[in-house]
Short mmCIF file of C-alpha atoms and ligand atoms in Angstrom, two decimals:
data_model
loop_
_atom_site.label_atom_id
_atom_site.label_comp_id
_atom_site.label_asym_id
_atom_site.label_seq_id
_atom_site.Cartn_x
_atom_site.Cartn_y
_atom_site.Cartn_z
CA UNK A 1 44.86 27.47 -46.19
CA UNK A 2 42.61 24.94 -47.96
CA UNK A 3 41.93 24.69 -51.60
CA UNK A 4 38.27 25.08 -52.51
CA UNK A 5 37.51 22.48 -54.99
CA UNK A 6 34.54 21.62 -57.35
CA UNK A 7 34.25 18.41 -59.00
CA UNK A 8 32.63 17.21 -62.04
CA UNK A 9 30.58 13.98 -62.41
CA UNK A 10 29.79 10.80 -60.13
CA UNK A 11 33.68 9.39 -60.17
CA UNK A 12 34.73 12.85 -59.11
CA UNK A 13 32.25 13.46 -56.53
CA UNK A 14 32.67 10.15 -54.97
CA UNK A 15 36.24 11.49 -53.70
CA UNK A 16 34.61 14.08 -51.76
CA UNK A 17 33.93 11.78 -48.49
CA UNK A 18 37.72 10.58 -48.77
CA UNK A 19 39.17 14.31 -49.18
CA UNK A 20 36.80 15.53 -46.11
CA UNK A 21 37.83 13.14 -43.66
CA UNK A 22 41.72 14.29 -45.13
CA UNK A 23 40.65 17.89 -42.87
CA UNK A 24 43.65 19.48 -44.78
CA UNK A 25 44.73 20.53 -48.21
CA UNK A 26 41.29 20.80 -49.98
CA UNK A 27 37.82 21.48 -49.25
CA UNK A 28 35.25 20.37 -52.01
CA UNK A 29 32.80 23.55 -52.05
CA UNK A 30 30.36 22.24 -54.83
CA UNK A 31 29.52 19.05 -56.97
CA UNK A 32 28.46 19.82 -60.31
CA UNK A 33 26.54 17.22 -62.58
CA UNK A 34 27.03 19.55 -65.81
CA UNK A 35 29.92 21.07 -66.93
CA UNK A 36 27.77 24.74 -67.72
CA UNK A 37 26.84 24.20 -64.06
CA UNK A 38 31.14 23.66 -63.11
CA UNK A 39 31.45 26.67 -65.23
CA UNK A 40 28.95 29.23 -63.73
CA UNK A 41 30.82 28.29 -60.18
CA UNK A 42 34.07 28.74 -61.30
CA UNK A 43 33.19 32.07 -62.51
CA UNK A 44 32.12 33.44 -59.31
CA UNK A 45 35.54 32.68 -57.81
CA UNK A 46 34.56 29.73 -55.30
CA UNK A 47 37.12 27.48 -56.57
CA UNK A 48 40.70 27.35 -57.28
CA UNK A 49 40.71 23.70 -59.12
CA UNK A 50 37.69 21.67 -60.54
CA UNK A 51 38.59 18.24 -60.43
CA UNK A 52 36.69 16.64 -63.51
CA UNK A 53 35.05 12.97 -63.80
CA UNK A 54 35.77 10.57 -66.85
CA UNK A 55 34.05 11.19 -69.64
CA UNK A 56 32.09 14.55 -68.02
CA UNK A 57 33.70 16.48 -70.25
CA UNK A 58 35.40 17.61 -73.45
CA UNK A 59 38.56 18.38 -72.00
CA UNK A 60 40.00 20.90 -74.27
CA UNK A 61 42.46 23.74 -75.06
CA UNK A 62 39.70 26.13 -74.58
CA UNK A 63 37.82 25.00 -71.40
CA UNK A 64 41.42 24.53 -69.75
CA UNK A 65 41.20 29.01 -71.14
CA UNK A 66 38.12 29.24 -70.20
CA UNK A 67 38.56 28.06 -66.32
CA UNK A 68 42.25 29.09 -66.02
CA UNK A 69 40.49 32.58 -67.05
CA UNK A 70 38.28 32.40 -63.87
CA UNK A 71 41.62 31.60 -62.03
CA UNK A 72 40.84 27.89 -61.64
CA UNK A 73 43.11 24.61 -62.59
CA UNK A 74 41.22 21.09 -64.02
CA UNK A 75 42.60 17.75 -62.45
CA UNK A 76 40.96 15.31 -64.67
CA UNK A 77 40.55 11.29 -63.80
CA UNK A 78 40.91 8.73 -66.12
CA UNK A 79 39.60 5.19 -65.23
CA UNK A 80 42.55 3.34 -66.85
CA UNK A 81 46.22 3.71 -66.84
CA UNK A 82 48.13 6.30 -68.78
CA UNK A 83 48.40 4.95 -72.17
CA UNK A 84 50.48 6.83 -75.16
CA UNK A 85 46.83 7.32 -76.97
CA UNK A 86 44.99 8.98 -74.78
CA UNK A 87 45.33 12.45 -75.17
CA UNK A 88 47.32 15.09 -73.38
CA UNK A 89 46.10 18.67 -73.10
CA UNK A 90 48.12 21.23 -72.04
CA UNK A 91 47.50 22.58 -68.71
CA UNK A 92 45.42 19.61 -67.23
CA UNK A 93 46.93 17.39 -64.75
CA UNK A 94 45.82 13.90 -65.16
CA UNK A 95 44.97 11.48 -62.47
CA UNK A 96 44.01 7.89 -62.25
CA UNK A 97 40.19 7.21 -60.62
CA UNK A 98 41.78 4.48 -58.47
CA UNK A 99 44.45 6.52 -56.35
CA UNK A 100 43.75 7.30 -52.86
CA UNK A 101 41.91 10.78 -51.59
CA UNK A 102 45.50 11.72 -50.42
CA UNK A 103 47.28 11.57 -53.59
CA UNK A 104 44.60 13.45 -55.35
CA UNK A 105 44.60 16.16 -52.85
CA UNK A 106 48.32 16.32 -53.55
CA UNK A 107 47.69 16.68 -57.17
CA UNK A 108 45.30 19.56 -56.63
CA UNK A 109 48.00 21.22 -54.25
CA UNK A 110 50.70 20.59 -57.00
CA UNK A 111 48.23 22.11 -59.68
CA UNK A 112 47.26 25.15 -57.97
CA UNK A 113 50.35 25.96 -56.85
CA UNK A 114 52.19 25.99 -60.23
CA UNK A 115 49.27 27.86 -61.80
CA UNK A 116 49.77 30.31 -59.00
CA UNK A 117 53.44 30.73 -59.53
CA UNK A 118 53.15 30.93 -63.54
CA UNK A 119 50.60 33.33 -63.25
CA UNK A 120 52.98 35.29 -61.21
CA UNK A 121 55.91 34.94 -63.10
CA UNK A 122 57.07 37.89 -64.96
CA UNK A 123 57.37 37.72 -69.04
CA UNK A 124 61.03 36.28 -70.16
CA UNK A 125 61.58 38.81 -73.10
CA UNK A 126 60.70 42.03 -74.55
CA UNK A 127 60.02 41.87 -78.07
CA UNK A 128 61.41 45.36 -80.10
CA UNK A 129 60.98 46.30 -83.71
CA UNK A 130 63.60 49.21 -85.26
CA UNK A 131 61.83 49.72 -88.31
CA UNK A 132 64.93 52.82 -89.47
CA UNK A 133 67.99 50.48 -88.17
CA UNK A 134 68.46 52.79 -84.89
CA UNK A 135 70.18 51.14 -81.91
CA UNK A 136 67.96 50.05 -78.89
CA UNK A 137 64.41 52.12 -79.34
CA UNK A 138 63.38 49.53 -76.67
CA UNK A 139 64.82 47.35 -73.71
CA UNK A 140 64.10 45.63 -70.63
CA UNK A 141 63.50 47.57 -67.62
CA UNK A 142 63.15 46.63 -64.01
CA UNK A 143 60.04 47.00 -62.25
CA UNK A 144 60.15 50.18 -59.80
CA UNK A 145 57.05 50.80 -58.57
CA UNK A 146 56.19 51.74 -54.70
CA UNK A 147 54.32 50.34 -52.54
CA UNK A 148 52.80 53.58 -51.72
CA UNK A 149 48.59 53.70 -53.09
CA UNK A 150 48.51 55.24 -56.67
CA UNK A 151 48.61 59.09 -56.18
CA UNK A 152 49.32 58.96 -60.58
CA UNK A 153 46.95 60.72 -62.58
CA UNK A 154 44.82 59.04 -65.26
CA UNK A 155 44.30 60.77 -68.53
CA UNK A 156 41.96 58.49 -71.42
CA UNK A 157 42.01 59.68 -74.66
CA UNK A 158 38.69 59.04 -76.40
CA UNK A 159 36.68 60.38 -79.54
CA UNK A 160 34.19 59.25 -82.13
CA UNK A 161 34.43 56.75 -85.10
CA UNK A 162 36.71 58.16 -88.31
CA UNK A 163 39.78 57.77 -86.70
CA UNK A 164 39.97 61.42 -85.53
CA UNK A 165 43.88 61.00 -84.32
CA UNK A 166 43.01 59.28 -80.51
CA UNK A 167 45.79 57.13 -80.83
CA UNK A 168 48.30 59.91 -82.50
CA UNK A 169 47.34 62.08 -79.42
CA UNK A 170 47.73 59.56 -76.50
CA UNK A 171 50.74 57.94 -78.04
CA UNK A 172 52.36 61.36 -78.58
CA UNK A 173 51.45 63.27 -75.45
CA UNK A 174 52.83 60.18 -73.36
CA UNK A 175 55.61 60.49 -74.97
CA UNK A 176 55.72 64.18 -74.31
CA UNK A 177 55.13 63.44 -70.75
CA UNK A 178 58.23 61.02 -70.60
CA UNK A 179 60.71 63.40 -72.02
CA UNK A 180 59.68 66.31 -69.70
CA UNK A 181 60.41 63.87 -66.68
CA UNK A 182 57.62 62.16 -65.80
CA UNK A 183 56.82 58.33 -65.62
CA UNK A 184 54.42 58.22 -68.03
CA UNK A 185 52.36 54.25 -68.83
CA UNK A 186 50.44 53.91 -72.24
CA UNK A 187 47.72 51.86 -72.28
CA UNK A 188 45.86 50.55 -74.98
CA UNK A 189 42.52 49.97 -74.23
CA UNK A 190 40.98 49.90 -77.74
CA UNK A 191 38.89 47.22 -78.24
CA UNK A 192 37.95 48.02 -81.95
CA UNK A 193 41.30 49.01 -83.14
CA UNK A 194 44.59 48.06 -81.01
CA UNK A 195 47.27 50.07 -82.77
CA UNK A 196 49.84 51.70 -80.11
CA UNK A 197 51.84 48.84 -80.47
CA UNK A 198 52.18 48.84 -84.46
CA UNK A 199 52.50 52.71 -84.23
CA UNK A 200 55.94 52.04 -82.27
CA UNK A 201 56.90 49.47 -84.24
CA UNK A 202 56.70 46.93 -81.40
CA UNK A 203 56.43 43.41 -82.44
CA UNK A 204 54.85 42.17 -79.31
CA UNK A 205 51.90 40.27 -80.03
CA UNK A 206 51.17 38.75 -76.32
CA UNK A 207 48.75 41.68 -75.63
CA UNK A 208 50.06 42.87 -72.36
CA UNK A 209 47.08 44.61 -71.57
CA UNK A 210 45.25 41.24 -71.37
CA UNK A 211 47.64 39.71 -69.46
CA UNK A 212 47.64 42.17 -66.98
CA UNK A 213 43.98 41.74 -66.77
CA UNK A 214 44.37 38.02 -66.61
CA UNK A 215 46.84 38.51 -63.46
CA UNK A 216 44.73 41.40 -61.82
CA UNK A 217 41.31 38.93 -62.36
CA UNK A 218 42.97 36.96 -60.27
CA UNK A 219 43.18 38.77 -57.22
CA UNK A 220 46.43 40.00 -56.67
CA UNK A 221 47.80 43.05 -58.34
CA UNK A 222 49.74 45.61 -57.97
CA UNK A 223 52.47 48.41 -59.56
CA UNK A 224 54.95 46.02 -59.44
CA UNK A 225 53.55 43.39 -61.23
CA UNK A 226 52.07 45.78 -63.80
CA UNK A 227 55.86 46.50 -64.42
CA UNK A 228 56.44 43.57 -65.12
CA UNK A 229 54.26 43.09 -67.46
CA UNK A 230 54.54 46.99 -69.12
CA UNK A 231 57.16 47.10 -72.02
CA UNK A 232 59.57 49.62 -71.57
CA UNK A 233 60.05 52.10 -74.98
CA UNK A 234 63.12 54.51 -75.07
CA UNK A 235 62.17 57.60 -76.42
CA UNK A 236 64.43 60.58 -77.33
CA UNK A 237 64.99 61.82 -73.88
CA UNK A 238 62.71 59.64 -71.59
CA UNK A 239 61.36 55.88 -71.37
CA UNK A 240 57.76 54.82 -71.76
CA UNK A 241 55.96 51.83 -70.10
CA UNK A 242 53.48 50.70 -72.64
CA UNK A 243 50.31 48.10 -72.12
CA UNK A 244 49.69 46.87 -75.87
CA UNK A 245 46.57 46.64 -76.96
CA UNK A 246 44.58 43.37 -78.28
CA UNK A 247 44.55 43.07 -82.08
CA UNK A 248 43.26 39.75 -82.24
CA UNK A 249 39.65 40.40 -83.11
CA UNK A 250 38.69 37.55 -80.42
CA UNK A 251 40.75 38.84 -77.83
CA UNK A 252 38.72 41.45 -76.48
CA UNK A 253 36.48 39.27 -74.38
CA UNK A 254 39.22 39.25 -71.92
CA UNK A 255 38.86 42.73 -71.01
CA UNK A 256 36.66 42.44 -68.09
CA UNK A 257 35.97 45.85 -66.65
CA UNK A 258 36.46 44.68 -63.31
CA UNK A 259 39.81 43.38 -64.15
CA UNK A 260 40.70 46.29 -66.18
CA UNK A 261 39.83 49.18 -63.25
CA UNK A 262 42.55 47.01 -61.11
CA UNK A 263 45.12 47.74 -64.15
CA UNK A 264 44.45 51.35 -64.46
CA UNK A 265 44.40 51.60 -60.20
CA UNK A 266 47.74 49.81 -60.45
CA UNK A 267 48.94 52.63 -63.16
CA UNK A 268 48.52 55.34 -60.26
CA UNK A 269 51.27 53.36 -58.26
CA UNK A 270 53.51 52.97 -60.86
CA UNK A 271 53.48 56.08 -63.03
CA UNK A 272 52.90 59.34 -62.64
CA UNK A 273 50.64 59.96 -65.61
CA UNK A 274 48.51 56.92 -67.40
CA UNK A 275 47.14 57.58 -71.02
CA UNK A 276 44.51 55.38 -72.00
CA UNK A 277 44.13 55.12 -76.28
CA UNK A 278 40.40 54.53 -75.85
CA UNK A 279 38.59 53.37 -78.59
CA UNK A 280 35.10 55.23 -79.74
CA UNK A 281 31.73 53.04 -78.50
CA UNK A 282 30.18 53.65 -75.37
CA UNK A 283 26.78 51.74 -75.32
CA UNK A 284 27.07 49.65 -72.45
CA UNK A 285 27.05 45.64 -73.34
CA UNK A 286 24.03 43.31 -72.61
CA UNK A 287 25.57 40.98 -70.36
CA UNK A 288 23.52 37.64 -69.95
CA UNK A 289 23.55 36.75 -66.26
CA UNK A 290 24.48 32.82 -66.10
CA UNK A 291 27.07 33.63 -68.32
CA UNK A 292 29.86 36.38 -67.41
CA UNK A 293 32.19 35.60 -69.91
CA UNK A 294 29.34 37.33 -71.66
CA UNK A 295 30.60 39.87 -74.63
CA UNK A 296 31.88 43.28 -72.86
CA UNK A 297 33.94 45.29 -75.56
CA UNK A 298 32.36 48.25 -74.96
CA UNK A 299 31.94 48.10 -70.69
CA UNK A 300 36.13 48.29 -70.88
CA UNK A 301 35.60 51.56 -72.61
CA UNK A 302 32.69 52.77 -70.20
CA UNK A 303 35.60 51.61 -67.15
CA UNK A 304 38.28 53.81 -68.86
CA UNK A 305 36.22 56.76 -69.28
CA UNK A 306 34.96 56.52 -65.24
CA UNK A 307 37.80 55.96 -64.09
CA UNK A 308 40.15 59.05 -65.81
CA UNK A 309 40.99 62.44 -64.13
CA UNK A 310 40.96 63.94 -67.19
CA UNK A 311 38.96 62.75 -70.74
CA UNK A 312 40.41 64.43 -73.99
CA UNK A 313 37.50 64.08 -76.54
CA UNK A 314 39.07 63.98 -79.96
CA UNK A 315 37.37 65.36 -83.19
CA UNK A 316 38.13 65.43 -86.36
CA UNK A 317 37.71 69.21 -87.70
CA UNK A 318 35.68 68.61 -90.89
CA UNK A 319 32.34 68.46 -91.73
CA UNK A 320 31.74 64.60 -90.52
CA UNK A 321 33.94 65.04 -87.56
CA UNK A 322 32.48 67.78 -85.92
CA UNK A 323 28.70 66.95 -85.78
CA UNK A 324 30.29 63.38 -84.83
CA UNK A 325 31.91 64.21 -81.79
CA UNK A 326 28.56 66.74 -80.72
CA UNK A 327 26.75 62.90 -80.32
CA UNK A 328 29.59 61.26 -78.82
CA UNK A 329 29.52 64.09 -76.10
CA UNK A 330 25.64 63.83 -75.79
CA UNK A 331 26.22 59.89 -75.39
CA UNK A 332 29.79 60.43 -72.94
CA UNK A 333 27.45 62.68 -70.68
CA UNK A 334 25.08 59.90 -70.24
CA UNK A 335 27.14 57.33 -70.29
CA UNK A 336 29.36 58.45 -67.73
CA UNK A 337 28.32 61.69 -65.86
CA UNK A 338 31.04 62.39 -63.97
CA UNK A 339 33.20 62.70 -67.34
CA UNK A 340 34.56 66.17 -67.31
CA UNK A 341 35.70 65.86 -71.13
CA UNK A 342 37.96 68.67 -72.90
CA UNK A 343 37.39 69.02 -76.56
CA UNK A 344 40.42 69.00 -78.75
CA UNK A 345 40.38 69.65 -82.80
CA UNK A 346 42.77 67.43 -84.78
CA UNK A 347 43.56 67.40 -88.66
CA UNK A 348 42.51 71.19 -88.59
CA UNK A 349 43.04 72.51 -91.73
CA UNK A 350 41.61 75.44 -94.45
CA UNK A 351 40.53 73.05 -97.16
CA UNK A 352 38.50 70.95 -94.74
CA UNK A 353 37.14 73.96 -93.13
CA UNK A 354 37.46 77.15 -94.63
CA UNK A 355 40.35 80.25 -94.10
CA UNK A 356 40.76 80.95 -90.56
CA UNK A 357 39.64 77.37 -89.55
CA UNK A 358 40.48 77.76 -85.61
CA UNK A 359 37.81 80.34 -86.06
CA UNK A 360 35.29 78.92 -88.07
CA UNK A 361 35.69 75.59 -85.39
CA UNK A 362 35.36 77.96 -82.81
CA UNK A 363 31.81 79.49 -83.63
CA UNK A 364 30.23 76.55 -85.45
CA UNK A 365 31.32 74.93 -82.15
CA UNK A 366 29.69 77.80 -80.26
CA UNK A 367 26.82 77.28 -82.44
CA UNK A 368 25.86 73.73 -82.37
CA UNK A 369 28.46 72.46 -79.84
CA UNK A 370 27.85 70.91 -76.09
CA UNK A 371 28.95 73.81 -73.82
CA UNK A 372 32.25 71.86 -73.32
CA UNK A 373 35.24 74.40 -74.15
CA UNK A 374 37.59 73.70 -76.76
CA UNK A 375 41.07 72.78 -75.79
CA UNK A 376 43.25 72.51 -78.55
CA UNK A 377 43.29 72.89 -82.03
CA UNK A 378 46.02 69.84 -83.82
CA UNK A 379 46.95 71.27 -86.95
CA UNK A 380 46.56 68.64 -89.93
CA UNK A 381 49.98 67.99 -90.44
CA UNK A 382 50.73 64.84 -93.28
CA UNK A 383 54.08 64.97 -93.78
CA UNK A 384 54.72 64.81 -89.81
CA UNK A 385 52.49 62.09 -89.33
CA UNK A 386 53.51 59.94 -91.81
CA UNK A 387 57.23 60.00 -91.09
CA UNK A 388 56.53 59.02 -86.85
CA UNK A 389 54.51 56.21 -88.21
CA UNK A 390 57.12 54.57 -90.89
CA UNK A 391 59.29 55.30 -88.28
CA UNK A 392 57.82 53.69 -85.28
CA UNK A 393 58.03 56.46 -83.23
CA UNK A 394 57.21 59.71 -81.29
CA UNK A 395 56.75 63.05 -83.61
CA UNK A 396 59.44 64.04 -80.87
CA UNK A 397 62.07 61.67 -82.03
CA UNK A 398 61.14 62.09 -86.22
CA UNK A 399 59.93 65.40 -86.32
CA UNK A 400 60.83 67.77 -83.25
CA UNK A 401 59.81 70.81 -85.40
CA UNK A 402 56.85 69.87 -86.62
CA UNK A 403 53.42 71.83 -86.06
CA UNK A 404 51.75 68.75 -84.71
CA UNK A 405 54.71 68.30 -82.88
CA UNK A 406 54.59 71.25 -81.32
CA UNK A 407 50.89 71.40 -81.02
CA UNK A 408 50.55 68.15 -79.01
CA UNK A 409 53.46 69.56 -76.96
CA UNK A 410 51.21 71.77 -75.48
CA UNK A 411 48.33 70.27 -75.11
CA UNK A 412 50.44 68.05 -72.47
CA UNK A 413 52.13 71.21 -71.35
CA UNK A 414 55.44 70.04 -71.72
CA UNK A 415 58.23 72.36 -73.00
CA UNK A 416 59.16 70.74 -76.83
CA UNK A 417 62.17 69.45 -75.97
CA UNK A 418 64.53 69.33 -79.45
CA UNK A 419 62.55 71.95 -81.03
CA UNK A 420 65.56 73.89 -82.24
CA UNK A 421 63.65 77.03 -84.01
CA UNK A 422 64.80 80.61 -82.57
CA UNK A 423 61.61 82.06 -80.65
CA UNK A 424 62.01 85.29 -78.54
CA UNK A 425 61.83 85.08 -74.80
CA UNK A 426 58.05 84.19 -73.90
CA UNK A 427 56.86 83.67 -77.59
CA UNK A 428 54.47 80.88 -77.94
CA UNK A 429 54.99 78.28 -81.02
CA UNK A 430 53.28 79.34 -84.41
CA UNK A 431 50.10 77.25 -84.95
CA UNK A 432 49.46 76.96 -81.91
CA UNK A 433 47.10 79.40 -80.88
CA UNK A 434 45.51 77.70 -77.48
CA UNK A 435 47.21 76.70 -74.85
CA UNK A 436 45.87 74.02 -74.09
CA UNK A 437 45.46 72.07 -71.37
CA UNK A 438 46.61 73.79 -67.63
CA UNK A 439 49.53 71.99 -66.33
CA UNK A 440 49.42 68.95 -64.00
CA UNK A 441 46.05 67.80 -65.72
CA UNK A 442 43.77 68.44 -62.67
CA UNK A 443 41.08 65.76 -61.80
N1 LIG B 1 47.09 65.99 -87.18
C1 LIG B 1 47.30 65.04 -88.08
N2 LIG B 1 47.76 65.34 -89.30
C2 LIG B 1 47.95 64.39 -90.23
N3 LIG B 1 47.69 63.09 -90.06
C3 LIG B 1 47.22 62.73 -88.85
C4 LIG B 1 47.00 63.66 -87.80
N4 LIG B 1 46.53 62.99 -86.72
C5 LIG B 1 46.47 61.71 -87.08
N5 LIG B 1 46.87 61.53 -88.34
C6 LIG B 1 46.91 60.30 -89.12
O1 LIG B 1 45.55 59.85 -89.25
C7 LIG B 1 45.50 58.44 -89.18
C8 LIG B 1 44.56 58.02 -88.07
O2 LIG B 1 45.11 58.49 -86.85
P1 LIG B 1 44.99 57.65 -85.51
O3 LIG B 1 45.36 56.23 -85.76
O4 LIG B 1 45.69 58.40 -84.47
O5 LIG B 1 43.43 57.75 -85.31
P2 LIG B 1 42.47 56.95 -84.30
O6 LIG B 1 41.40 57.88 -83.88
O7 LIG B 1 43.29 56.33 -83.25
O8 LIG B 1 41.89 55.85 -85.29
P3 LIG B 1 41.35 54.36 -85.03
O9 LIG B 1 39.88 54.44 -85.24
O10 LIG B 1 42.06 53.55 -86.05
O11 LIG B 1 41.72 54.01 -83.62
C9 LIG B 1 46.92 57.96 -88.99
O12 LIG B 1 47.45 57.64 -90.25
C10 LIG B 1 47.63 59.17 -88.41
O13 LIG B 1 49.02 59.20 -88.74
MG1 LIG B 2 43.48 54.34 -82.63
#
């Protein structure tokens, strides 16, 4: 198949007569006079390799990011002979101006086809934190996904500003999910706040949740190379696949929704259940049109929320929380209307409340609330909290006893695995008074 090429500049455009009478490796599909022009193509996915005049443009680290974003590779010409000053940046393939149409074809095939295979290749290493000194809490594991279309159900965890506990609740119930059994992937998706990685003590920086959507941008994705990409997380009993989330405050651009519903379709092949840590804004992003590498922090969040089974709406139960999440479930319902969100209490405590605070929630919620049911009530629970997070773990593995433990146990409708307290036959857990969630999560 031929390469669709656009070029840059006079020198560059002059090839095209030369690589058209080649009738074989490329085909030039535009000739751009400005480099915003080369951009705005590249974007729209015409080309796979720009092949850039002298002098037409800055060649730099970041336009080299910028195209290889779009899924494109820059040859650039230079009118002289190699020489140990000019400069060399990464990723560009140089040419000289003078060499026939054939050899620069060549170079585009050579470019395109290493990009192609990089962009393919799976990461070399896993990187693992073990903040307490315990053996292994993370290793390597093989990709196993099917080929078989996603059947895996998709479960985003979302609430308001104030940290209400979103990412204590995703992080925890996936790792419920993994002990009872099931493949379970984590994905952090928060755009604001990227923290699922730092809550299990992972020292991955590379953001594999924008590499995945770098890959999937791309065109070709799948389970298997969302394995790849996935860290795997031992926890007591069962084995996460987590997507880290991007914590470097300019990362976020390369969320693109688009990319980003590929990711979470790929999550349905390769697990069974996906939690999405979803950070709190939902106003959709003004997106100018020339430009669609145009700001879209909040449209990942919007794709999350439409594309989950099942949306657990996080509040925190105090006086701030509660009105809080009655406007993020106004805003959720016109956001994204086909949201069916469950409401679920955390931090719920007396002193924040009053006595009896599952009831008081319960009737101011009756009172001002959306007509959404509540869920689950999380009890506030400090002590439990605390010790997963200096710990880098699940509640499960630190504190199997705990009321939040327990709480968040089932809310995912697992059985609480390690939870050693005698209970008769049938008895629920104390504090926790609603069931929560039915079993299987239903879309
Ligand atoms: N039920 C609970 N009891 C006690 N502490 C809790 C509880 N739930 C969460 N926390 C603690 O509250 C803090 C915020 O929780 P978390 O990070 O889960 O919130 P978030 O909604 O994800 O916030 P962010 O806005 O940072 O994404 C953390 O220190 C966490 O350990
Ligand atoms: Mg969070």
């Amino acid at each position: 198949m031929s390469i669709p090429v656009i070029t840059l500049g006079a020198v560059a455009s002059a090839f095209v007569p030369g690589l058209e009478q080649l009738r074989g490796p490329v085909t030039v599909v535009r000739r751009c006079e400005e480099l915003a022009e080369l951009v705005a193509a590249c974007q729209t996915g015409l080309a796979r390799a720009a092949i850039i005049a002298p002098g037409a443009a800055d060649l730099t680290a970041s336009l080299v990011d910028r195209l290889r974003f779009t899924g494109v590779v820059i040859i650039a010409l230079r009118d002289h002979p190699p020489g140990a000053a000019d400069p060399v940046v990464d990723g560009i393939d140089y040419v000289e101006a003078s060499v026939e149409p054939a050899v620069l074809a060549a170079a585009v095939s050579r470019a395109v086809g290493r990009f192609e295979a990089e962009s393919a290749r799976p990461r070399d290493s896993h990187a693992y934190a073990d903040p307490l000194g315990l053996p292994d809490v993370m290793v390597p594991q093989p990709p196993d996904a099917t080929e078989e279309p996603g059947t895996g159900r998709i479960v985003a965890v979302w609430g308001p500003s104030g940290a209400p506990g979103r990412t204590t609740v995703a992080l925890n119930m996936a790792a419920e999910l993994a002990a009872a059994g099931s493949s379970v992937l984590l994905v952090d998706a928060d755009t604001y706040g990227a923290s699922v990685g730092a809550s299990l003590g992972l020292l991955d920086e590379s953001a594999g949740l924008a590499q995945a959507c770098r890959i999937a941008d791309q065109g070709r994705f799948d389970g298997a190379a969302l394995g790849r990409i996935a860290v795997s997380v031992a926890v007591k009993g069962g084995r996460l696949r987590v997507l880290t989330g991007i914590t470097r405050p300019d990362g976020w651009p390369e969320l693109r929704p688009a990319a980003l519903g590929k990711v979470l379709e790929a999550g349905r092949s390769l697990a069974e259940v996906t939690v999405i840590d979803r950070g709190f804004c939902l106003e959709a992003d003004e997106e100018l049109s020339f430009d669609t590498l145009a700001p879209r922090r909040n449209g990942a969040a919007l794709r999350c929320l439409e594309a989950a089974d099942t949306v657990l709406a996080i509040g925190a139960a105090d006086t701030i929380g509660v009105p809080r999440l009655v406007k993020a479930l106004a805003e959720l319902d016109d956001a994204v209307p086909t949201a069916t969100p469950r409401v679920v209490f955390n931090k719920v405590r007396a002193a924040a409340v009053g006595r009896a605070p599952e009831t008081q929630l319960r009737e101011a919620w009756e009172r001002f609330g959306p007509s959404v049911r509540i869920s689950a009530f999380l009890p506030m629970d400090h002590a439990a909290a605390d010790r997963a997070l200096l710990a880098g773990t699940a509640l499960l593995e630190t504190a199997p006893a705990s009321p939040l433990r327990l709480a968040i146990a089932a809310l995912a409708d697992v059985p609480a695995a390690g939870d050693t307290r005698r209970r008769r036959p049938g008895q629920r857990p104390r504090n926790v008074k609603f069931p929560g969630i039915p079993a299987r999560l239903p879309r």
